[in-house]
């Protein structure tokens, strides 16, 4: 099993920045990829970004490309999401996810999830 704990959410004005962190513990050696998803009230959970743990390859949703950056620190078993030029439509609960074999945009394919952290962007 892998446990994921997110941190770093908060309230920020439009145009501002936030950095989310997700610390992994447990069977971290089994992680193949880790991703970030978000869910706004009344909407489905949507893909934001994903990173392959060993190679560092990344993949982004079009809505965040050029504004968000996903990265990882293997020594700390932590993945980050640097969010710049934030917009009110980025407001959501952000979730960290991990999997032992999948890296993609389908939330149903990830086995491990964090509890989520709220990001609110005011206009």
PDB file of C-alpha atoms in Angstrom:
ATOM      1  CA  UNK A   1       0.000   0.000   0.000  1.00  0.00           C
ATOM      2  CA  UNK A   2       0.979   3.593  -0.626  1.00  0.00           C
ATOM      3  CA  UNK A   3      -0.223   6.530   1.439  1.00  0.00           C
ATOM      4  CA  UNK A   4      -0.423  10.016  -0.082  1.00  0.00           C
ATOM      5  CA  UNK A   5      -0.721  13.291   1.821  1.00  0.00           C
ATOM      6  CA  UNK A   6      -1.232  16.607   0.037  1.00  0.00           C
ATOM      7  CA  UNK A   7      -0.419  20.062   1.354  1.00  0.00           C
ATOM      8  CA  UNK A   8      -0.050  23.602   0.102  1.00  0.00           C
ATOM      9  CA  UNK A   9      -3.569  24.601  -0.858  1.00  0.00           C
ATOM     10  CA  UNK A  10      -5.080  27.931   0.058  1.00  0.00           C
ATOM     11  CA  UNK A  11      -6.653  31.163  -1.117  1.00  0.00           C
ATOM     12  CA  UNK A  12      -4.914  33.223  -3.770  1.00  0.00           C
ATOM     13  CA  UNK A  13      -5.869  36.081  -6.064  1.00  0.00           C
ATOM     14  CA  UNK A  14      -6.157  35.592  -9.797  1.00  0.00           C
ATOM     15  CA  UNK A  15      -2.743  35.776 -11.408  1.00  0.00           C
ATOM     16  CA  UNK A  16      -1.036  34.457  -8.296  1.00  0.00           C
ATOM     17  CA  UNK A  17       0.853  31.253  -7.620  1.00  0.00           C
ATOM     18  CA  UNK A  18       0.672  28.266  -5.304  1.00  0.00           C
ATOM     19  CA  UNK A  19       2.751  25.121  -4.931  1.00  0.00           C
ATOM     20  CA  UNK A  20       1.114  21.882  -3.899  1.00  0.00           C
ATOM     21  CA  UNK A  21       3.069  19.000  -2.404  1.00  0.00           C
ATOM     22  CA  UNK A  22       2.199  15.326  -2.149  1.00  0.00           C
ATOM     23  CA  UNK A  23       4.281  13.131   0.139  1.00  0.00           C
ATOM     24  CA  UNK A  24       4.201   9.390  -0.458  1.00  0.00           C
ATOM     25  CA  UNK A  25       4.909   6.732   2.168  1.00  0.00           C
ATOM     26  CA  UNK A  26       4.661   2.962   2.379  1.00  0.00           C
ATOM     27  CA  UNK A  27       5.512   0.907  -0.717  1.00  0.00           C
ATOM     28  CA  UNK A  28       6.945   3.894  -2.557  1.00  0.00           C
ATOM     29  CA  UNK A  29       9.328   1.675  -4.536  1.00  0.00           C
ATOM     30  CA  UNK A  30       6.293   0.314  -6.387  1.00  0.00           C
ATOM     31  CA  UNK A  31       5.134   3.683  -7.719  1.00  0.00           C
ATOM     32  CA  UNK A  32       5.220   3.993 -11.514  1.00  0.00           C
ATOM     33  CA  UNK A  33       3.532   7.360 -11.860  1.00  0.00           C
ATOM     34  CA  UNK A  34       1.926  10.087  -9.796  1.00  0.00           C
ATOM     35  CA  UNK A  35      -0.634  12.571 -10.943  1.00  0.00           C
ATOM     36  CA  UNK A  36      -2.710  15.529  -9.906  1.00  0.00           C
ATOM     37  CA  UNK A  37      -6.457  15.753 -10.405  1.00  0.00           C
ATOM     38  CA  UNK A  38      -8.997  18.346  -9.367  1.00  0.00           C
ATOM     39  CA  UNK A  39     -12.684  18.453  -8.655  1.00  0.00           C
ATOM     40  CA  UNK A  40     -14.846  21.549  -8.536  1.00  0.00           C
ATOM     41  CA  UNK A  41     -18.283  21.530  -6.870  1.00  0.00           C
ATOM     42  CA  UNK A  42     -20.830  19.761  -9.016  1.00  0.00           C
ATOM     43  CA  UNK A  43     -18.239  18.612 -11.538  1.00  0.00           C
ATOM     44  CA  UNK A  44     -16.425  15.376 -12.222  1.00  0.00           C
ATOM     45  CA  UNK A  45     -12.870  14.829 -11.150  1.00  0.00           C
ATOM     46  CA  UNK A  46     -10.580  15.941 -13.961  1.00  0.00           C
ATOM     47  CA  UNK A  47      -6.994  15.249 -14.904  1.00  0.00           C
ATOM     48  CA  UNK A  48      -4.411  18.002 -14.375  1.00  0.00           C
ATOM     49  CA  UNK A  49      -0.920  16.508 -14.794  1.00  0.00           C
ATOM     50  CA  UNK A  50       1.052  13.291 -14.353  1.00  0.00           C
ATOM     51  CA  UNK A  51       4.716  12.374 -14.007  1.00  0.00           C
ATOM     52  CA  UNK A  52       6.507   9.054 -14.432  1.00  0.00           C
ATOM     53  CA  UNK A  53       8.413   8.390 -11.247  1.00  0.00           C
ATOM     54  CA  UNK A  54      11.625   6.988 -12.761  1.00  0.00           C
ATOM     55  CA  UNK A  55      12.040   8.949 -15.985  1.00  0.00           C
ATOM     56  CA  UNK A  56      10.390  12.230 -15.014  1.00  0.00           C
ATOM     57  CA  UNK A  57       8.309  12.307 -18.185  1.00  0.00           C
ATOM     58  CA  UNK A  58       5.304  14.590 -17.847  1.00  0.00           C
ATOM     59  CA  UNK A  59       1.899  15.060 -19.410  1.00  0.00           C
ATOM     60  CA  UNK A  60      -0.533  17.943 -18.889  1.00  0.00           C
ATOM     61  CA  UNK A  61      -4.134  18.806 -19.486  1.00  0.00           C
ATOM     62  CA  UNK A  62      -4.507  21.483 -22.144  1.00  0.00           C
ATOM     63  CA  UNK A  63      -6.216  23.774 -19.642  1.00  0.00           C
ATOM     64  CA  UNK A  64      -3.077  24.045 -17.484  1.00  0.00           C
ATOM     65  CA  UNK A  65      -0.288  23.606 -20.027  1.00  0.00           C
ATOM     66  CA  UNK A  66       2.188  26.464 -19.793  1.00  0.00           C
ATOM     67  CA  UNK A  67       0.899  27.547 -16.365  1.00  0.00           C
ATOM     68  CA  UNK A  68       1.363  24.459 -14.165  1.00  0.00           C
ATOM     69  CA  UNK A  69       4.487  22.370 -13.698  1.00  0.00           C
ATOM     70  CA  UNK A  70       4.624  18.917 -12.138  1.00  0.00           C
ATOM     71  CA  UNK A  71       7.898  17.700 -10.684  1.00  0.00           C
ATOM     72  CA  UNK A  72       9.177  15.115  -8.234  1.00  0.00           C
ATOM     73  CA  UNK A  73      11.884  14.627  -5.653  1.00  0.00           C
ATOM     74  CA  UNK A  74      12.671  10.931  -5.563  1.00  0.00           C
ATOM     75  CA  UNK A  75      14.771  11.216  -2.411  1.00  0.00           C
ATOM     76  CA  UNK A  76      11.850  12.759  -0.532  1.00  0.00           C
ATOM     77  CA  UNK A  77       9.174  10.616  -2.227  1.00  0.00           C
ATOM     78  CA  UNK A  78       7.329  13.836  -2.981  1.00  0.00           C
ATOM     79  CA  UNK A  79       5.625  15.197  -6.073  1.00  0.00           C
ATOM     80  CA  UNK A  80       4.909  18.887  -6.565  1.00  0.00           C
ATOM     81  CA  UNK A  81       2.507  20.962  -8.612  1.00  0.00           C
ATOM     82  CA  UNK A  82       3.671  24.514  -9.207  1.00  0.00           C
ATOM     83  CA  UNK A  83       0.670  26.570 -10.275  1.00  0.00           C
ATOM     84  CA  UNK A  84       1.259  29.991 -11.828  1.00  0.00           C
ATOM     85  CA  UNK A  85      -1.064  32.524 -13.436  1.00  0.00           C
ATOM     86  CA  UNK A  86      -3.967  31.065 -11.518  1.00  0.00           C
ATOM     87  CA  UNK A  87      -7.506  31.720 -12.716  1.00  0.00           C
ATOM     88  CA  UNK A  88     -10.827  31.580 -10.852  1.00  0.00           C
ATOM     89  CA  UNK A  89     -11.712  28.492 -12.904  1.00  0.00           C
ATOM     90  CA  UNK A  90      -8.769  26.687 -11.287  1.00  0.00           C
ATOM     91  CA  UNK A  91     -10.708  26.704  -8.017  1.00  0.00           C
ATOM     92  CA  UNK A  92     -11.200  23.097  -6.892  1.00  0.00           C
ATOM     93  CA  UNK A  93     -10.114  20.427  -4.470  1.00  0.00           C
ATOM     94  CA  UNK A  94      -6.809  19.091  -5.786  1.00  0.00           C
ATOM     95  CA  UNK A  95      -6.015  15.421  -5.313  1.00  0.00           C
ATOM     96  CA  UNK A  96      -2.758  13.550  -5.621  1.00  0.00           C
ATOM     97  CA  UNK A  97      -2.917  10.059  -7.127  1.00  0.00           C
ATOM     98  CA  UNK A  98      -0.451   7.233  -7.638  1.00  0.00           C
ATOM     99  CA  UNK A  99      -0.328   3.944  -9.458  1.00  0.00           C
ATOM    100  CA  UNK A 100       2.030   1.019  -9.892  1.00  0.00           C
ATOM    101  CA  UNK A 101       1.479   0.533 -13.623  1.00  0.00           C
ATOM    102  CA  UNK A 102      -0.543   3.363 -15.163  1.00  0.00           C
ATOM    103  CA  UNK A 103       0.212   6.899 -16.150  1.00  0.00           C
ATOM    104  CA  UNK A 104      -2.607   8.683 -17.871  1.00  0.00           C
ATOM    105  CA  UNK A 105      -5.639  10.914 -17.469  1.00  0.00           C
ATOM    106  CA  UNK A 106      -8.244   8.435 -16.245  1.00  0.00           C
ATOM    107  CA  UNK A 107      -8.865   8.851 -12.509  1.00  0.00           C
ATOM    108  CA  UNK A 108     -10.442   5.416 -12.266  1.00  0.00           C
ATOM    109  CA  UNK A 109      -7.137   3.812 -13.208  1.00  0.00           C
ATOM    110  CA  UNK A 110      -5.210   5.086 -10.194  1.00  0.00           C
ATOM    111  CA  UNK A 111      -5.037   2.908  -7.114  1.00  0.00           C
ATOM    112  CA  UNK A 112      -3.859   5.400  -4.513  1.00  0.00           C
ATOM    113  CA  UNK A 113      -5.336   8.762  -3.562  1.00  0.00           C
ATOM    114  CA  UNK A 114      -4.667  11.520  -1.088  1.00  0.00           C
ATOM    115  CA  UNK A 115      -7.339  13.303   0.908  1.00  0.00           C
ATOM    116  CA  UNK A 116      -7.291  16.446  -1.221  1.00  0.00           C
ATOM    117  CA  UNK A 117      -6.379  20.067  -0.622  1.00  0.00           C
ATOM    118  CA  UNK A 118      -8.570  23.084  -1.399  1.00  0.00           C
ATOM    119  CA  UNK A 119      -7.372  25.710  -3.853  1.00  0.00           C
ATOM    120  CA  UNK A 120      -9.484  28.847  -4.151  1.00  0.00           C
ATOM    121  CA  UNK A 121      -8.674  31.571  -6.676  1.00  0.00           C
ATOM    122  CA  UNK A 122     -10.473  34.867  -6.196  1.00  0.00           C
ATOM    123  CA  UNK A 123     -11.171  37.271  -9.041  1.00  0.00           C
TER     124      UNK A 123
END
